[in-house]
C-alpha angles and dihedrals in degrees: 000000000000091000092058091049091050093049091047090051091048091050090051092053092047092050093048092052089049089056091049093049094048092048092047093049091049093050092048091050092048093049094048098041092093090087123093095232112091097206099050099074091052092049090050092046093050090051086080090076099059090039090054091047091051092051090048092050093050091046091049093054092044093053092043092053091048091051092056093054 
């Protein structure tokens, strides 16, 4: 029973971050769509993924170093 609760909780977190990423990408595309180049808004929108990965990596190392202390 605890395993099913843990996997349901993990799935909830994954789905909520998917919603956040999709919303962020959409907002970034809408804000940058005022340019005449068609490819630029999509490149800017997809920049949310590496930025999020960078933030997650930094956060991981910060929390790991605090755990050791």
